[in-house]
Structures are given as structure tokens and as C-alpha cells.
Short mmCIF file of C-alpha atoms and ligand atoms in Angstrom, two decimals:
data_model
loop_
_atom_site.label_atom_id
_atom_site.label_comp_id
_atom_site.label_asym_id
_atom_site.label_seq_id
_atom_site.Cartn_x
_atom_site.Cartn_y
_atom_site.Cartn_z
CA UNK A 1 94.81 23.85 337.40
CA UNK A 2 93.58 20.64 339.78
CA UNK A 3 96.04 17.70 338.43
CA UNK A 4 92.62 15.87 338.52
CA UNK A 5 91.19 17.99 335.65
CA UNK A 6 94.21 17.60 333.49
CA UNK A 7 94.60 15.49 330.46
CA UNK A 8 96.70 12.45 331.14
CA UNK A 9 97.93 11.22 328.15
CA UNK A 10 100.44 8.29 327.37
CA UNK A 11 102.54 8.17 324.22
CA UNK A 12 103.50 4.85 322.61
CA UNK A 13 105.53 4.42 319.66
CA UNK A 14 108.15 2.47 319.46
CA UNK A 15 110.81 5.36 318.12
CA UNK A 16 112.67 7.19 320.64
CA UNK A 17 112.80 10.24 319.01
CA UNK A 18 109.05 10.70 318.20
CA UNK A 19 107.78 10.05 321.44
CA UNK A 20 110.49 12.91 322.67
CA UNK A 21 109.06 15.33 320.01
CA UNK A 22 105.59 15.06 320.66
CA UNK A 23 106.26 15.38 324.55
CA UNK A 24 107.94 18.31 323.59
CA UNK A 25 104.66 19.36 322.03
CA UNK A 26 103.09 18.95 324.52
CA UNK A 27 105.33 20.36 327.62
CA UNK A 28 103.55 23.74 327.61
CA UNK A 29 100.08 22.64 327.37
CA UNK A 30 98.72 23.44 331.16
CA UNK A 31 95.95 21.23 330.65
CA UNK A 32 97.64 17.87 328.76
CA UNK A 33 100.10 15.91 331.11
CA UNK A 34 102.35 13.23 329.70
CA UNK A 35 102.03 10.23 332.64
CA UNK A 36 104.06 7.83 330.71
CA UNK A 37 105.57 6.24 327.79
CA UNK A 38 105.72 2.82 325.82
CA UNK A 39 107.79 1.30 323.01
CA UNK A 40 105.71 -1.17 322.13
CA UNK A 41 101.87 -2.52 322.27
CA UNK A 42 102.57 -4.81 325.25
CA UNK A 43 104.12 -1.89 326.87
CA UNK A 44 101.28 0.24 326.68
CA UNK A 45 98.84 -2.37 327.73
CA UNK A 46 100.54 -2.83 330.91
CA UNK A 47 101.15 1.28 331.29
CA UNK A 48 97.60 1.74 330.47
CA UNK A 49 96.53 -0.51 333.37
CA UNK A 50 98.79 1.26 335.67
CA UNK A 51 98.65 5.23 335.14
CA UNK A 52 94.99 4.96 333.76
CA UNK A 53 95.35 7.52 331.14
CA UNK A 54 92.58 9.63 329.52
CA UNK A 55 93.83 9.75 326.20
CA UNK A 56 96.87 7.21 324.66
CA UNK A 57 98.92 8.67 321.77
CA UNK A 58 99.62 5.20 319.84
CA UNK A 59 101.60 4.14 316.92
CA UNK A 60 100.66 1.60 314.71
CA UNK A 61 104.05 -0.40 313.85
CA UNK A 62 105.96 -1.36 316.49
CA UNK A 63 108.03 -4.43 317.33
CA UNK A 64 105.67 -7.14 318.92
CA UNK A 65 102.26 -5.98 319.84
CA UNK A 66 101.35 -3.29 316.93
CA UNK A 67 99.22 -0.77 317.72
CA UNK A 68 96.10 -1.57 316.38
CA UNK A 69 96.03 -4.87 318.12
CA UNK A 70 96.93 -3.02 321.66
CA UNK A 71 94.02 -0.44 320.88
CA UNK A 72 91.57 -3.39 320.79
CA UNK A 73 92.98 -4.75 324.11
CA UNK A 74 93.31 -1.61 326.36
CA UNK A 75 90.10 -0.49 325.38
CA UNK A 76 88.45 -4.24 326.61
CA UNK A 77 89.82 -3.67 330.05
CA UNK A 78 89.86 0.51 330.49
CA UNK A 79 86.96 1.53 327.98
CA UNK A 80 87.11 5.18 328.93
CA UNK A 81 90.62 5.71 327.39
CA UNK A 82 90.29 7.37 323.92
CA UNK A 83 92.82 6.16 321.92
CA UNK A 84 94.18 8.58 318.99
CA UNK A 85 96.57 6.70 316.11
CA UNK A 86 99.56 7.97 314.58
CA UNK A 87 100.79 6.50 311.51
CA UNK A 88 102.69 7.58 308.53
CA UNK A 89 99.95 5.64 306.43
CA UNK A 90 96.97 7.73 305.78
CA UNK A 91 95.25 4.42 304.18
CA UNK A 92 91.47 4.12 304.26
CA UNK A 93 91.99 0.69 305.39
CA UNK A 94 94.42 1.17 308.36
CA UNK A 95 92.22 3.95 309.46
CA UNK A 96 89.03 1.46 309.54
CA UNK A 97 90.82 -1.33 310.87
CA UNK A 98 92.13 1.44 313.85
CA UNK A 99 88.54 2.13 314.41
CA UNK A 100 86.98 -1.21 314.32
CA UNK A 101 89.39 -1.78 317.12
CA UNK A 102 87.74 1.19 319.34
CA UNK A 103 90.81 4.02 318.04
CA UNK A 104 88.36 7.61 318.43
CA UNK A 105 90.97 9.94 316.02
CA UNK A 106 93.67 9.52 313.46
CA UNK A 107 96.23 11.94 312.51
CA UNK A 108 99.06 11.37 310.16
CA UNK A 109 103.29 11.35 311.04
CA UNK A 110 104.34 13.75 311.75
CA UNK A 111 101.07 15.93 313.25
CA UNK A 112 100.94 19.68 313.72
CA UNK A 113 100.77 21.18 317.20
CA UNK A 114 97.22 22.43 316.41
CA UNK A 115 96.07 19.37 315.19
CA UNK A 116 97.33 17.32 317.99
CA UNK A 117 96.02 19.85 320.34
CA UNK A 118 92.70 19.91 319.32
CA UNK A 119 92.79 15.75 319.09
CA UNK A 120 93.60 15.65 322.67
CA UNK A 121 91.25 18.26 323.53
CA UNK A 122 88.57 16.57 322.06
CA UNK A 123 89.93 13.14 323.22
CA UNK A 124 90.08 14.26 326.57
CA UNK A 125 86.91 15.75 327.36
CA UNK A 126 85.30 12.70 325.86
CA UNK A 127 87.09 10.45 328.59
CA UNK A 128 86.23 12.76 331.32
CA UNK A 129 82.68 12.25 330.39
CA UNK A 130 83.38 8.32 330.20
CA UNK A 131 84.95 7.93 333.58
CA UNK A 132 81.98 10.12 335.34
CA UNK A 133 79.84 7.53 333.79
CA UNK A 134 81.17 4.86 334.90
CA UNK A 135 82.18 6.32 338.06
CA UNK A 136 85.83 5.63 337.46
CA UNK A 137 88.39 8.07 339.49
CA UNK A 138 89.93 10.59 337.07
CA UNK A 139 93.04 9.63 338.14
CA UNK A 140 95.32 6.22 339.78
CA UNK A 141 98.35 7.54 341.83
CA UNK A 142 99.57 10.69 341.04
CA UNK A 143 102.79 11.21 338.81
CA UNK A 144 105.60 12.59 340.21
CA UNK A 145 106.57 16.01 337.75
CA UNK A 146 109.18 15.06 335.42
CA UNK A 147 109.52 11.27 335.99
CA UNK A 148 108.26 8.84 333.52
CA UNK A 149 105.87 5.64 334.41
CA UNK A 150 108.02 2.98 334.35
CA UNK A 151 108.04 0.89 331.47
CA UNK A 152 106.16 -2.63 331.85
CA UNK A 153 108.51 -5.37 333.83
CA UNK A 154 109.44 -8.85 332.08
CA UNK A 155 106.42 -11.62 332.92
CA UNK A 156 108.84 -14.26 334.81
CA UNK A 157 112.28 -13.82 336.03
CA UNK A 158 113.71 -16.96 334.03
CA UNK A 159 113.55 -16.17 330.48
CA UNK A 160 112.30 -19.00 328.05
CA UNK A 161 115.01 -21.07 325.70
CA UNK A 162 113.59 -20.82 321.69
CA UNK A 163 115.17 -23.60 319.62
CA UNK A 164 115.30 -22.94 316.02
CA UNK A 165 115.29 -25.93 313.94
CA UNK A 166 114.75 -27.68 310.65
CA UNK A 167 115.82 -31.45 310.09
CA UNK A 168 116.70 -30.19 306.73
CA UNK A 169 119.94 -27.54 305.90
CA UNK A 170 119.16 -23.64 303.79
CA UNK A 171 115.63 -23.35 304.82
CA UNK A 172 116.63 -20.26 306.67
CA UNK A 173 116.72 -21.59 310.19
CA UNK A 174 119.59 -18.38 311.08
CA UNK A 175 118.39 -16.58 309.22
CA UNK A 176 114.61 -16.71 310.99
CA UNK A 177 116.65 -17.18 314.58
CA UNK A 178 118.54 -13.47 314.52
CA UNK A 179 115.65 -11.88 312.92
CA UNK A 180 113.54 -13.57 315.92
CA UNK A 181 116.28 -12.40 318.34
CA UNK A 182 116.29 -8.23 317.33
CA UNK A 183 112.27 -8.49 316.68
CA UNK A 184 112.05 -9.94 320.10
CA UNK A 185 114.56 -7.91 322.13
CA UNK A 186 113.63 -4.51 324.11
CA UNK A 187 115.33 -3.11 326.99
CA UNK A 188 113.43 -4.59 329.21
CA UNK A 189 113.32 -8.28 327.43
CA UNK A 190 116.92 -8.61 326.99
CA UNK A 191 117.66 -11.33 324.38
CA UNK A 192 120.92 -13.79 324.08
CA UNK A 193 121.12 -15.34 320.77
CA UNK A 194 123.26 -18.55 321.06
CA UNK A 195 125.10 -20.72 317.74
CA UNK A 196 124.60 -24.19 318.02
CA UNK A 197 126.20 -25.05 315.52
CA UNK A 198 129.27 -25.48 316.84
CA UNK A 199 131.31 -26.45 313.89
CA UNK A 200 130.14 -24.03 311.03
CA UNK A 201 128.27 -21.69 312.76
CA UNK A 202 127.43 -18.64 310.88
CA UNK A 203 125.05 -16.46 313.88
CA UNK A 204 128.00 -14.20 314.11
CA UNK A 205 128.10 -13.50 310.23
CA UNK A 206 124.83 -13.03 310.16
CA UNK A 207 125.22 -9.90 312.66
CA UNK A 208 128.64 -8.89 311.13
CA UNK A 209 130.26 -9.41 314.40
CA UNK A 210 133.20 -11.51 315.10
CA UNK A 211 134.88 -12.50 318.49
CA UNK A 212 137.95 -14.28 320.19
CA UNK A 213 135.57 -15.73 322.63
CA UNK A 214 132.92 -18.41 322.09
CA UNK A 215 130.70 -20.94 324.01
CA UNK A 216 134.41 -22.93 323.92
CA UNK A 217 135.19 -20.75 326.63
CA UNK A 218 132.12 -21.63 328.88
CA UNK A 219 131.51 -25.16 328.04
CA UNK A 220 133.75 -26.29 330.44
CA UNK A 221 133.66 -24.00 333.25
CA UNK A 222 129.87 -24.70 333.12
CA UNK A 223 129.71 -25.81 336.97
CA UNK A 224 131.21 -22.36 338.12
CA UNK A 225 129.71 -19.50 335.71
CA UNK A 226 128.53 -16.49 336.89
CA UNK A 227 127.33 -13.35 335.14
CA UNK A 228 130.29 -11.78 334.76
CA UNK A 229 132.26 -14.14 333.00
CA UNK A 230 128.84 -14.97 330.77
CA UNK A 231 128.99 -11.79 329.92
CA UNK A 232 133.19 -11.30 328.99
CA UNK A 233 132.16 -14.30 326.41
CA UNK A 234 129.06 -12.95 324.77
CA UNK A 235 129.52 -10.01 321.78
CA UNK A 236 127.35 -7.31 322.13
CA UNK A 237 125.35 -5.89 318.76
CA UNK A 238 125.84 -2.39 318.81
CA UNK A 239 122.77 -2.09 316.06
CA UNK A 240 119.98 -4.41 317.76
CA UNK A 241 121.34 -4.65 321.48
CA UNK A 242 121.37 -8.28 321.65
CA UNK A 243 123.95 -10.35 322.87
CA UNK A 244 125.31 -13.40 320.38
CA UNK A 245 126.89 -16.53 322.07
CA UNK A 246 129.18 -17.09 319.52
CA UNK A 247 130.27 -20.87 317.81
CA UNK A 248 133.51 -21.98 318.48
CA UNK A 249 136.29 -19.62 315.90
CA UNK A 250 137.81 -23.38 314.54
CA UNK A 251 135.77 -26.72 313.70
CA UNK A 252 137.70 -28.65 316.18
CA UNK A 253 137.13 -27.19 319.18
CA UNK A 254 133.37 -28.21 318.80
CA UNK A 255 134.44 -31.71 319.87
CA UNK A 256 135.29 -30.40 323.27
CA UNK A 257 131.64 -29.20 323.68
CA UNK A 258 129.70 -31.98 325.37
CA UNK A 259 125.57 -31.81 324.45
CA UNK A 260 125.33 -31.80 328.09
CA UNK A 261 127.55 -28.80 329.23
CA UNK A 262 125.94 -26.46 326.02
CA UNK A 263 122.16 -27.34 327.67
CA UNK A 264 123.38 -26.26 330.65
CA UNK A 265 124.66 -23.20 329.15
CA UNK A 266 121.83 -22.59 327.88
CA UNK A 267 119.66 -22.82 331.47
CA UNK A 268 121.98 -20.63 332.83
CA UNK A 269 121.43 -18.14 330.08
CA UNK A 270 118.05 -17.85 331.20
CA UNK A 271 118.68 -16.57 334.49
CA UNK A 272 120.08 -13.60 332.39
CA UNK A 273 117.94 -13.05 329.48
CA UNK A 274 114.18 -12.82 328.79
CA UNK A 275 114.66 -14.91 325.90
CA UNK A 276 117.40 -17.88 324.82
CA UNK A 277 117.07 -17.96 321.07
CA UNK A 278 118.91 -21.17 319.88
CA UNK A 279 120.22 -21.98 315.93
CA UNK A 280 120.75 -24.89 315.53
CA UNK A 281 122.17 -27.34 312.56
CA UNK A 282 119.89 -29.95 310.45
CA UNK A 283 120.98 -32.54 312.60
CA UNK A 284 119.66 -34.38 315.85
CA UNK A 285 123.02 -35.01 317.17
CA UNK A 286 124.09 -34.46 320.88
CA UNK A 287 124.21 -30.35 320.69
CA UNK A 288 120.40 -30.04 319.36
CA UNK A 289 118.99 -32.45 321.45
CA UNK A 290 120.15 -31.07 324.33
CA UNK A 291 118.82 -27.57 323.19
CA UNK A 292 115.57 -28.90 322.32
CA UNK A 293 115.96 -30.43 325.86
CA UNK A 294 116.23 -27.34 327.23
CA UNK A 295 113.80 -25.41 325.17
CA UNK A 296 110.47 -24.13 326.11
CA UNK A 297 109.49 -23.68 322.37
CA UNK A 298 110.61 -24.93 319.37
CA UNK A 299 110.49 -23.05 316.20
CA UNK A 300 110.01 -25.89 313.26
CA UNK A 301 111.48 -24.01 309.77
CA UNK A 302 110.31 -25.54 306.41
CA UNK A 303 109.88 -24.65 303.05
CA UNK A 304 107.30 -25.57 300.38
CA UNK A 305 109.78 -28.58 298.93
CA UNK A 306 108.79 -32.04 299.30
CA UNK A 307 112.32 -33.41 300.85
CA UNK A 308 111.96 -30.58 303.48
CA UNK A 309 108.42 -31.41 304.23
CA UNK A 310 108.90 -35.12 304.05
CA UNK A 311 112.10 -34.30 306.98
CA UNK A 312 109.68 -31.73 309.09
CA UNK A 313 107.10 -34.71 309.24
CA UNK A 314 110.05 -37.14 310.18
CA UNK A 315 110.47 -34.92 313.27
CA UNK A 316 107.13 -34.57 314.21
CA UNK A 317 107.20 -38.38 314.54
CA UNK A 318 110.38 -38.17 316.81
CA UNK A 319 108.83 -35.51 319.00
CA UNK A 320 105.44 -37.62 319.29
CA UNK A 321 107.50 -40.51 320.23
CA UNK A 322 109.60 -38.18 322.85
CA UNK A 323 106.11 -36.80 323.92
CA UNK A 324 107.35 -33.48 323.37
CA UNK A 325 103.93 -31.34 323.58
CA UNK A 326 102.45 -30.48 319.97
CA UNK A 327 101.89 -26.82 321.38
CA UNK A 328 105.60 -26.55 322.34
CA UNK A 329 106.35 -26.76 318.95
CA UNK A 330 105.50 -23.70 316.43
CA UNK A 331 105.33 -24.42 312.75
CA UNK A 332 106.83 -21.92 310.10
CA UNK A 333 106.91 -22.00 306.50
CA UNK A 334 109.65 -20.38 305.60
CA UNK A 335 110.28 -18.71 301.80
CA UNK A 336 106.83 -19.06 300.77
CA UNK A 337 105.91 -18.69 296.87
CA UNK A 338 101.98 -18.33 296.32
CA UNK A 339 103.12 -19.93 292.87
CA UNK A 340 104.32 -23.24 294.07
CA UNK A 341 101.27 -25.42 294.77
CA UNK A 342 101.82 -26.52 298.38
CA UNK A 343 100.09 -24.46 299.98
CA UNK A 344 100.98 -24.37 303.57
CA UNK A 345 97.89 -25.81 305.12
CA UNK A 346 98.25 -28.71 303.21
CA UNK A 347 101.42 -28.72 305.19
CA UNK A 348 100.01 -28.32 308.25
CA UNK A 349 97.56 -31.14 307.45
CA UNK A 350 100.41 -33.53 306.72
CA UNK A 351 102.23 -33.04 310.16
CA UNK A 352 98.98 -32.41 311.88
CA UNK A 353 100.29 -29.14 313.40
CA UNK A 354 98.70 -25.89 312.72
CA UNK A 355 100.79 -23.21 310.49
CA UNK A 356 102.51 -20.59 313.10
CA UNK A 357 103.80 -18.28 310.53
CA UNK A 358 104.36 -17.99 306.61
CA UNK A 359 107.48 -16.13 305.79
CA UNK A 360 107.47 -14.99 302.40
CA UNK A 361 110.19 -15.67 299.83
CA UNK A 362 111.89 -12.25 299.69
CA UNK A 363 114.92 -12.24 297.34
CA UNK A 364 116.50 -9.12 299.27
CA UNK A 365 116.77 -11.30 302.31
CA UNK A 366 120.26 -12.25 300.58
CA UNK A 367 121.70 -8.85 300.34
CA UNK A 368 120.71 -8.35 303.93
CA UNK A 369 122.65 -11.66 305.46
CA UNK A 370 125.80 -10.01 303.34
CA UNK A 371 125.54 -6.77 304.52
CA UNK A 372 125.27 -8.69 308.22
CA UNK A 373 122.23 -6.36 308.88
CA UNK A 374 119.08 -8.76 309.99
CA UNK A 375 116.17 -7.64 307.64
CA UNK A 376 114.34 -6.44 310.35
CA UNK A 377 116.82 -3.83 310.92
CA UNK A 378 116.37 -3.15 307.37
CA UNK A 379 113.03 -2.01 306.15
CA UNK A 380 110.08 -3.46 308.77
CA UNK A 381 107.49 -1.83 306.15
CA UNK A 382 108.04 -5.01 303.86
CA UNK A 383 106.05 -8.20 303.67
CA UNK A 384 108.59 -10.46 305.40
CA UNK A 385 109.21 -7.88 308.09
CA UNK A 386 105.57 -8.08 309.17
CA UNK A 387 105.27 -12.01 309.00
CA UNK A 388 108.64 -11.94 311.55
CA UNK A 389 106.67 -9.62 313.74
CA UNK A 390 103.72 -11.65 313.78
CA UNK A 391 105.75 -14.24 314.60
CA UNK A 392 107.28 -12.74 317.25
CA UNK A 393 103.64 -12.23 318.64
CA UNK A 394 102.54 -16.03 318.50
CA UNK A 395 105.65 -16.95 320.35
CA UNK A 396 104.99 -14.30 322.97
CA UNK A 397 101.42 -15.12 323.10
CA UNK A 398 102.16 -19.39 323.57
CA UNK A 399 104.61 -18.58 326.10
CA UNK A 400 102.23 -16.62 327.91
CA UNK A 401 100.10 -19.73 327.53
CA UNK A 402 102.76 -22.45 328.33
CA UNK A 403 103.50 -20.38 331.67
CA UNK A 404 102.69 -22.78 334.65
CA UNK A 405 103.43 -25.61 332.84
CA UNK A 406 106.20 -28.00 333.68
CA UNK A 407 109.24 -25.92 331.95
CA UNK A 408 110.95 -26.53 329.68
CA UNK A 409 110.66 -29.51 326.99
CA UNK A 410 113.06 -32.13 329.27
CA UNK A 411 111.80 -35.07 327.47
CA UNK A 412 114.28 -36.31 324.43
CA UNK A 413 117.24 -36.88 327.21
CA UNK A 414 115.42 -38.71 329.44
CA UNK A 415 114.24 -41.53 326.84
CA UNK A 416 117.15 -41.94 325.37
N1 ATP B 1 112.35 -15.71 303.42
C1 ATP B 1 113.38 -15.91 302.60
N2 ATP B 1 113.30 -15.56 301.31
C2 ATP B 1 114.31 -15.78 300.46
N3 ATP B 1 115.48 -16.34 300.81
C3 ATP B 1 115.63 -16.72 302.08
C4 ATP B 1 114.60 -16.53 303.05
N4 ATP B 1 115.06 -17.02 304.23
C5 ATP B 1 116.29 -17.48 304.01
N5 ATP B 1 116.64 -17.31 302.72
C6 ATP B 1 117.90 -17.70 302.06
O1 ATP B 1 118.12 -19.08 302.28
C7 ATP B 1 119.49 -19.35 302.44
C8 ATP B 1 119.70 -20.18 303.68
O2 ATP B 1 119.36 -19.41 304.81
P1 ATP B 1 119.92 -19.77 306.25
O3 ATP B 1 121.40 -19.81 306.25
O4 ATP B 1 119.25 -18.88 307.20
O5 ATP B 1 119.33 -21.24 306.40
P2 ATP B 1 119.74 -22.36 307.45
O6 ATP B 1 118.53 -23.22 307.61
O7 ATP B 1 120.28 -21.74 308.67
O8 ATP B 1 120.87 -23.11 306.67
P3 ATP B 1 122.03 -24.08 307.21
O9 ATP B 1 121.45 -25.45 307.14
O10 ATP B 1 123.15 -23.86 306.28
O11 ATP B 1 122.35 -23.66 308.61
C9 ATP B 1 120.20 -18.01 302.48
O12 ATP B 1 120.86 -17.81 301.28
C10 ATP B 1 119.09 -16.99 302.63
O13 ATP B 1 119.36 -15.86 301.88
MG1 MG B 2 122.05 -22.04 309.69
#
């Protein structure tokens, strides 16, 4: 058979192992060729646009982009491409939501060969149709056999620093900034996440991970680093992938640690990683500004309790003053109880700065931090699982808008 007349189909979910096992249902089919794969919406977007599949294969939950959302997009720019969902969740209103968004078929986890068959079938005549229509060639450069698309490249070569912060201790500023860092890492955005709090920091905890080596060992070789030494330092989590800059192992050797030699850390981090995701204490003090100096975003944690609003409206004066850009800065409410009666966009009203996120008060998140497992890791079904990810997606989306700009914040040093 032509390779024009086949069925090119992508597959895009974000587990390794199902994408392998429905490739493997499909490596007989003469007429269905795999052309690539993706682990995640943004991924397939970006695959989409280059292999110009007839059919996609696409998952609904995945880490940033989910699959509904990258339905909508890829079939704005490449109508033709019949999208079929997969998803464990045979609910009436995931299925209409899927097809709102332009998805032609839905078949449950884990699908039969005849049903996927006849899906694709189906799926793929219909696209053949579409692209004679429009005229559209059946096909962009051939694939060579055996070799998978590559998966999409990182948007800039210098990653972007992502300060965590609340002017007020416990609202869950670590515990938001390593959940941030595994929701935002993939192979191909490699993510550092970096303690700064250098006295008591807890990152490493968090991750049950410990290490000899800390940011006390680069601080003062800052001048002379190179990637190799960066990377001796950092500890590597097996379970996520990430890399943690670690605190210092004793109090006292945080006084060594100039605010000035962590910042710069910190830019040379980015030459490494797609993202820099900084925790930071409740305190402006030399170490924070200088990572809010360095930052492209800053990630705002408060929760629904008057002193911690009172604090997060306190900063939003400071960063006025400091001219630090209102849409560098995303607001999240953090714990969130529908029964407590601030409601968070009477928040927002109060520092005049739209609600980013609302994190849900989840009382597991406690059992998670013990176990050292980020709740991510743990069960990305639940409530707070999904507000992270859509997190994750407004930071990726306002970076993608803040490109061009003058990077990064670089204002709070200068004034002082
Ligand atoms: N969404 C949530 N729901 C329920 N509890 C939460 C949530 N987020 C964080 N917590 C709890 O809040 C406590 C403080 O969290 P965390 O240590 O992340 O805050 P922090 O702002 O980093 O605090 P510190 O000022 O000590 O650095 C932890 O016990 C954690 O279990
Ligand atoms: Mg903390």
C-alpha cells in the first residue's frame, strides 16, 4: 500500500506504557501508521503541526495541557485531524465536553483491538475526505520506518526562574513549589527545584531525599561554575526526575550565603533547566529578594485568613512600589474551604490582582509531605491534583506571554 493512503495516526497520553500497548495494536495494521508520539497536550500540539496526522489517539489527563484542551487547539489550526479520546472515565460529561472541543469518537481505557480498529478506520477515512476538501497534502515529510517524531523542543533555551512566596509562614508555599516542580517537569522541560531557605529548609524532606551537598557548596564558587560541578551538587529524584538544590545540612552555614551569590545561582541554573522553581521563607530578607530579583514569575501563596491576606496585600504594595509588573506576579489561594466566607475574589479584589489558582484544602496533603511523596505523585484524579495542573497551565501560558519582555523581574535590587 502507497504510504500516502495510509492512516497516520499520533498517540498522546502521557503514560509510557499505554502509548507502547496501543502501538503494539496497531503494528500489524497495513493500513494505520503510528508517525509519532506525545506525553502531554503541548506535545501533541506541536507534533500535530509537524507530522500532520490523520487521526490523533489522545488522552484526557495528562500533566500540563490535558487533552481536551489540546483537542480544541489542534483542531483550530489542522481541522482535518479527527481526534479520538481515550479515557478511563466513561462520564456523559467528559464525553460532551471532548466533543464540544471538536473530539469525533470516544472509547474507554483500555480499548479492544476491534474497537480501536474500526475508530481509526472510520476516523481515517473521514480525514482523507477533509484534506481532499481542503486540498491539504495527505501527508508532510515522510516518516522514516521505525523512528518516532521527535517530541516537541523547549520554547527558549534559558529556562524561566519561579519564585514561590508568601509574606506569611504554613500557607503551603513548599508544599505548592515541589508539587509545581514534578507537575511541571518532562524530559524535555527539565526542572531544578532550589531551597531558599537556607536555614530551615525543608524542599529536601518534602522529596524524601537527603544530601551532603547543598547550595553551600556553590555559593562561593559562583564566578567559576560549570555544569558539571552544578550537577555533583544537585540530588536527583529518582520518582519525579527533578533535580533539588538542596539548603545548607546546618543553620550556620546559611550566613556564608550572600543574597547576591544565591541570585546568581539561580541565573546560572537557567542555562540548565527549563524551569528554576524557587521556595522561599516568609521573609523579604537578602536571599528572597534576590530570587524575586531573579525571577520571571512569582507565585503569591495565601490562604483564606485575614493575617495572611492582610501580609499578601502588604506585598503587593512593596512590589507596586518596586514596579515589579502585576502580570509577573500569579495569585494562589492556597487551602481553600468553600465554608469559610472569604471567598477568593474578594481576595483578589483587595490586592487588585486576579485569582491564578484555588488550591483546595485537602487534609491528605499531610500524609503525603510525610511519606516525602509530592501529592501529585500520589493520586492526580483528586481535586487538588487538578487545581496544581491548572496551575501549572497558567504559568506556562503567562510565560509564553511574558516572552520578549525584558527578563526577568530585576527591579527590587536596583531601588534599594
Ligand atoms: N492544600 C492544602 N490542604 C491542606 N493542607 C495543606 C495544603 N497545603 C499545605 N498544607 C499544609 O500546610 C502546612 C504548611 O505547608 P508548607 O510547609 O508547604 O507551608 P510553607 O508556606 O512552606 O511553610 P513555612 O513557612 O514553614 O515554610 C503543612 O502541614 C501542609 O500539610
Ligand atoms: Mg516552606
Amino acid at each position: 500500500m502507497a504510504s500516502d493512503d495510509k492512516i497516520r495516526v499520533i498517540i498522546v497520553d502521557d503514560i509510557a506504557e499505554t502509548r507502547e500497548n496501543i502501538r503494539k495494536l496497531l503494528q500489524f495494521e497495513s493500513d494505520v501508521e503510528v508517525v509519532g508520539v506525545a506525553r502531554t497536550g503541548r506535545e501533541a500540539i506541536d507534533l500535530a503541526k509537524e507530522v500532520k496526522p490523520d487521526v490523533a489517539l489522545m488522552d484526557i489527563n495528562m500533566p500540563d495541557m490535558d487533552g481536551i484542551a489540546a483537542t480544541e487547539q489542534i483542531q483550530r489550526v489542522l481541522p482535518y485531524v479527527q481526534i479520538i479520546i481515550l479515557s478511563v472515565q466513561s462520564d456523559s460529561n467528559y464525553m460532551r465536553r471532548a466533543m464540544l472541543a471538536g473530539a469525533r469518537d470516544f472509547l474507554t481505557k483500555p480499548p479492544t483491538i476491534d474497537e480501536l480498529n474500526s475508530a481509526i478506520r472510520r476516523a481515517g477515512a473521514r480525514a482523507h475526505e477533509e484534506r481532499a476538501k481542503t486540498g491539504a497534502p495527505s501527508t508532510s515529510q515522510p516518516a522514516k520506518p521505525g523512528v518516532m517524531a521527535p517530541v516537541a523542543a523547549p520554547l527558549s533555551t534559558l529556562g524561566s526562574v519561579i519564585t514561590v512566596f508568601s509574606p506569611k509562614g504554613g500557607v503551603g508555599c513548599t508544599t505548592l513549589a515541589t508539587n509545581l516542580a514534578v507537575s511541571l517537569h518532562s524530559e524535555d522541560t527539565r526542572v531544578v527545584l532550589v531551597d531558599g531557605n537556607l536555614q530551615f529548609g525543608d524542599v529536601a524532606v518534602f522529596l524524601n531525599e537527603q544530601s551532603k551537598f547543598s547550595i553551600a557548596d556553590l555559593a562561593p564558587r559562583v564566578a567559576e561554575l560549570d555544569p558539571e560541578i552544578v550537577d555533583s551538587v544537585l540530588i536527583k529524584h529518582a520518582q519525579s526526575g527533578i533535580k533539588v538544590l538542596a539548603a545548607p545540612v546546618k543553620p550556620e552555614y546559611a550566613d556564608n550565603i550572600t543574597g547576591d551569590q544565591f541570585g546568581k545561582v539561580l541565573l546560572y541554573l537557567r542555562q540548565m533547566f527549563s524551569y528554576v522553581i524557587v521556595d522561599t521563607v516568609s521573609a523579604m530578607n537578602d536571599t528572597t529578594v534576590n530570587a524575586i530579583d531573579a525571577s520571571d514569575l512569582i507565585v503569591l501563596v495565601a490562604n483564606q485568613d485575614i493575617p495572611s491576606i492582610k501580609s499578601a496585600r502588604l506585598f503587593m504594595d512593596v512590589a507596586d512600589a518596586f514596579g515589579i509588573e502585576r502580570k509577573r506576579i500569579l495569585f494562589v489561594m492556597n487551602k481553600f474551604d468553600k465554608r469559610v466566607g472569604v471567598t477568593p475574589e474578594k481576595v483578589g479584589e483587595t490586592l487588585k490582582q486576579d485569582v491564578a489558582a484555588i488550591i483546595p484544602l485537602e487534609e491528605r496533603v499531610i500524609v503525603s509531605i510525610n511519606r516525602g511523596v509530592p501529592y501529585i505523585l500520589v493520586d492526580k484524579a483528586r481535586p487538588i491534583s487538578k487545581s496544581i495542573l491548572s496551575l501549572t497551565e497558567v504559568i506556562r501560558q503567562r510565560l509564553t506571554e511574558l516572552e520578549g519582555l525584558e527578563q526577568p523581574v530585576a527591579k527590587l535590587r536596583k531601588k534599594k
